[in-house]
mmCIF file of C-alpha atoms in Angstrom:
data_model
loop_
_atom_site.group_PDB
_atom_site.id
_atom_site.type_symbol
_atom_site.label_atom_id
_atom_site.label_comp_id
_atom_site.label_asym_id
_atom_site.label_seq_id
_atom_site.Cartn_x
_atom_site.Cartn_y
_atom_site.Cartn_z
ATOM 1 C CA ASN A 1 118.776 49.215 -0.902
ATOM 2 C CA GLU A 2 115.519 47.335 -1.200
ATOM 3 C CA GLU A 3 116.335 46.415 -4.804
ATOM 4 C CA GLU A 4 119.760 45.124 -3.754
ATOM 5 C CA GLU A 5 118.176 43.048 -0.973
ATOM 6 C CA ARG A 6 115.691 41.542 -3.437
ATOM 7 C CA THR A 7 118.462 40.830 -5.909
ATOM 8 C CA ARG A 8 120.544 39.163 -3.195
ATOM 9 C CA MET A 9 117.564 37.078 -2.066
ATOM 10 C CA ASP A 10 116.840 36.089 -5.690
ATOM 11 C CA ARG A 11 120.466 35.015 -6.161
ATOM 12 C CA GLU A 12 120.321 32.913 -2.993
ATOM 13 C CA ARG A 13 117.055 31.357 -4.173
ATOM 14 C CA LEU A 14 118.631 30.544 -7.545
ATOM 15 C CA ILE A 15 121.641 28.969 -5.826
ATOM 16 C CA ASP A 16 119.305 26.857 -3.673
ATOM 17 C CA LEU A 17 117.313 25.789 -6.731
ATOM 18 C CA ASN A 18 120.489 24.897 -8.639
ATOM 19 C CA ALA A 19 121.675 22.807 -5.677
ATOM 20 C CA LYS A 20 118.293 21.074 -5.550
ATOM 21 C CA ILE A 21 118.457 20.401 -9.288
ATOM 22 C CA GLU A 22 121.928 18.881 -8.956
ATOM 23 C CA ASN A 23 120.744 16.722 -6.031
ATOM 24 C CA LEU A 24 117.718 15.511 -7.981
ATOM 25 C CA SER A 25 119.872 14.857 -11.055
ATOM 26 C CA SER A 26 122.280 12.757 -9.005
ATOM 27 C CA GLN A 27 119.342 10.849 -7.455
ATOM 28 C CA LEU A 28 117.962 10.255 -10.923
ATOM 29 C CA ASP A 29 121.319 8.968 -12.190
ATOM 30 C CA GLU A 30 121.652 6.720 -9.144
ATOM 31 C CA ALA A 31 118.149 5.375 -9.629
ATOM 32 C CA LYS A 32 118.872 4.623 -13.282
ATOM 33 C CA ARG A 33 122.059 2.740 -12.355
ATOM 34 C CA ASN A 34 120.284 0.727 -9.683
ATOM 35 C CA THR A 35 117.438 -0.391 -11.932
ATOM 36 C CA LYS A 36 119.670 -2.919 -13.708
ATOM 37 C CA SER A 37 120.369 -5.166 -10.705
ATOM 38 C CA HIS A 38 117.119 -5.271 -8.694
ATOM 39 C CA SER A 39 113.853 -7.185 -8.599
ATOM 40 C CA PRO A 40 110.747 -6.026 -10.522
ATOM 41 C CA GLN A 41 109.194 -4.463 -7.357
ATOM 42 C CA VAL A 42 112.365 -2.530 -6.649
ATOM 43 C CA ILE A 43 112.577 -1.531 -10.290
ATOM 44 C CA ALA A 44 108.936 -0.355 -10.269
ATOM 45 C CA SER A 45 109.563 1.591 -7.062
ATOM 46 C CA LEU A 46 112.696 3.104 -8.515
ATOM 47 C CA ARG A 47 110.852 4.008 -11.707
ATOM 48 C CA GLN A 48 108.191 5.740 -9.657
ATOM 49 C CA ARG A 49 110.849 7.593 -7.650
ATOM 50 C CA THR A 50 112.660 8.419 -10.888
ATOM 51 C CA GLU A 51 109.485 9.814 -12.409
ATOM 52 C CA GLN A 52 108.890 11.841 -9.268
ATOM 53 C CA ALA A 53 112.480 13.065 -9.332
ATOM 54 C CA GLU A 54 112.188 13.970 -13.018
ATOM 55 C CA SER A 55 108.915 15.753 -12.349
ATOM 56 C CA GLU A 56 110.475 17.645 -9.429
ATOM 57 C CA LEU A 57 113.501 18.446 -11.581
ATOM 58 C CA GLN A 58 111.285 19.821 -14.348
ATOM 59 C CA ARG A 59 109.272 21.853 -11.851
ATOM 60 C CA ALA A 60 112.441 23.227 -10.214
ATOM 61 C CA THR A 61 113.964 24.010 -13.617
ATOM 62 C CA SER A 62 110.793 25.776 -14.697
ATOM 63 C CA GLU A 63 110.653 27.692 -11.427
ATOM 64 C CA ARG A 64 114.308 28.673 -11.803
ATOM 65 C CA ARG A 65 113.678 29.921 -15.347
ATOM 66 C CA GLU A 66 110.701 31.980 -14.172
ATOM 67 C CA GLU A 67 112.739 33.498 -11.344
ATOM 68 C CA GLU A 68 115.623 34.239 -13.719
ATOM 69 C CA GLN A 69 113.198 35.948 -16.112
ATOM 70 C CA ALA A 70 111.721 38.000 -13.267
ATOM 71 C CA LEU A 71 115.223 38.945 -12.126
ATOM 72 C CA ILE A 72 116.187 39.919 -15.681
ATOM 73 C CA LYS A 73 113.064 42.087 -15.957
ATOM 74 C CA ARG A 74 113.861 43.820 -12.642
ATOM 75 C CA ILE A 75 117.449 44.420 -13.720
ATOM 76 C CA ALA A 76 116.291 45.813 -17.073
ATOM 77 C CA LEU A 77 113.819 48.090 -15.299
ATOM 78 C CA THR A 78 116.518 49.261 -12.896
ATOM 79 C CA LEU A 79 118.854 49.996 -15.802
ATOM 80 C CA LYS A 80 116.115 51.929 -17.591
ATOM 81 C CA VAL A 81 115.450 53.989 -14.446
ATOM 82 C CA LEU A 82 119.169 54.707 -14.106
ATOM 83 C CA GLN A 83 119.360 55.723 -17.759
ATOM 84 C CA LEU A 84 116.387 58.071 -17.357
ATOM 85 C CA GLN A 85 117.927 59.569 -14.205
ATOM 86 C CA LYS A 86 121.185 60.144 -16.076
ATOM 87 C CA GLU A 87 119.392 61.798 -18.999
ATOM 88 C CA CYS A 88 117.379 63.966 -16.610
ATOM 89 C CA GLY A 89 120.580 64.974 -14.796
ATOM 90 C CA GLU A 90 122.215 65.908 -18.094
ATOM 91 C CA ARG A 91 119.186 68.007 -19.114
ATOM 92 C CA MET A 92 119.215 69.717 -15.721
ATOM 93 C CA ALA A 93 122.945 70.471 -16.095
ATOM 94 C CA ARG A 94 122.368 71.968 -19.566
ATOM 95 C CA ARG A 95 119.508 74.095 -18.245
ATOM 96 C CA GLN A 96 121.605 75.201 -15.289
ATOM 97 C CA ASP A 97 124.420 76.168 -17.673
ATOM 98 C CA ALA A 98 121.942 78.210 -19.743
ATOM 99 C CA VAL A 99 120.588 79.909 -16.609
ATOM 100 C CA ASP A 100 124.146 80.641 -15.446
ATOM 101 C CA GLY A 101 124.943 82.158 -18.856
ATOM 102 C CA VAL A 102 121.873 84.402 -18.727
ATOM 103 C CA LEU A 103 122.692 85.390 -15.142
ATOM 104 C CA ASP A 104 126.316 86.198 -16.039
ATOM 105 C CA SER A 105 125.142 88.252 -19.014
ATOM 106 C CA SER A 106 122.602 90.089 -16.857
ATOM 107 C CA LEU A 107 125.218 90.821 -14.207
ATOM 108 C CA SER A 108 127.585 92.120 -16.892
ATOM 109 C CA VAL A 109 124.885 94.426 -18.320
ATOM 110 C CA LEU A 110 123.987 95.563 -14.805
ATOM 111 C CA GLY A 111 127.646 96.340 -14.088
ATOM 112 C CA GLU A 112 127.928 98.320 -17.312
ATOM 113 C CA GLU A 113 124.751 100.247 -16.490
ATOM 114 C CA LYS A 114 126.030 100.933 -12.989
ATOM 115 C CA ASP A 115 129.352 102.214 -14.359
ATOM 116 C CA GLY A 116 127.504 104.350 -16.934
ATOM 117 C CA ALA A 117 125.217 105.784 -14.238
ATOM 118 C CA ALA A 118 128.231 106.605 -12.053
ATOM 119 C CA ALA A 119 129.932 108.336 -15.016
ATOM 120 C CA ARG A 120 126.743 110.311 -15.801
ATOM 121 C CA HIS A 121 126.434 111.290 -12.153
ATOM 122 C CA ALA A 122 130.064 112.466 -12.096
ATOM 123 C CA THR A 123 129.468 114.441 -15.308
ATOM 124 C CA GLU A 124 126.344 116.022 -13.805
ATOM 125 C CA ARG A 125 128.301 116.996 -10.678
ATOM 126 C CA ASN A 126 131.051 118.497 -12.791
ATOM 127 C CA MET A 127 128.494 120.391 -14.867
ATOM 128 C CA GLN A 128 126.696 121.538 -11.707
ATOM 129 C CA GLY A 129 130.011 122.752 -10.304
ATOM 130 C CA GLY A 130 130.735 124.564 -13.567
ATOM 131 C CA ILE A 131 127.324 126.202 -13.563
ATOM 132 C CA GLU A 132 127.723 127.275 -9.937
ATOM 133 C CA SER A 133 131.172 128.743 -10.624
ATOM 134 C CA PHE A 134 129.757 130.473 -13.736
ATOM 135 C CA TYR A 135 126.903 132.041 -11.714
ATOM 136 C CA ALA A 136 129.315 132.980 -8.937
ATOM 137 C CA GLU A 137 131.635 134.629 -11.469
ATOM 138 C CA GLU A 138 128.724 136.410 -13.180
ATOM 139 C CA GLY A 139 127.373 137.555 -9.786
ATOM 140 C CA ARG A 140 130.808 138.980 -8.901
ATOM 141 C CA ARG A 141 130.988 140.819 -12.223
ATOM 142 C CA ILE A 142 127.482 142.239 -11.795
ATOM 143 C CA ARG A 143 128.420 143.426 -8.305
ATOM 144 C CA GLU A 144 131.617 144.988 -9.657
ATOM 145 C CA LEU A 145 129.635 146.712 -12.408
ATOM 146 C CA ALA A 146 127.030 147.883 -9.944
ATOM 147 C CA ALA A 147 129.760 149.194 -7.676
ATOM 148 C CA MET A 148 131.232 151.354 -10.433
#
């Protein structure tokens, strides 16, 4: 936002300077045309005004160039920042993808371990039931033998 405001202000300043340059150029042209038909005092005055106008034109042109260079530098810096932000975002996305892959793999292994533990628990229960029925059967046989 602040960068956009500065850019807008710089553009307006450049427009103003260009308008001033055009005005001074037209004054200079007018002064050059008028020097051919006037007295030596008027010609000297016009020369002085022309020199002042040329000096002002040079100063305004130089100032405009400096402002354009500053604007170009700010734009280049902004582009570099945007490029770095894009690269950083891409690196973050790649890292996030890697983290997601590891997380998915971990969840898959955890699910497999959970299923394996449930199967082992079921097997243990079945074995426990078998052992209990075996002992119950053996106890019944021992009682039958003892009763004989």
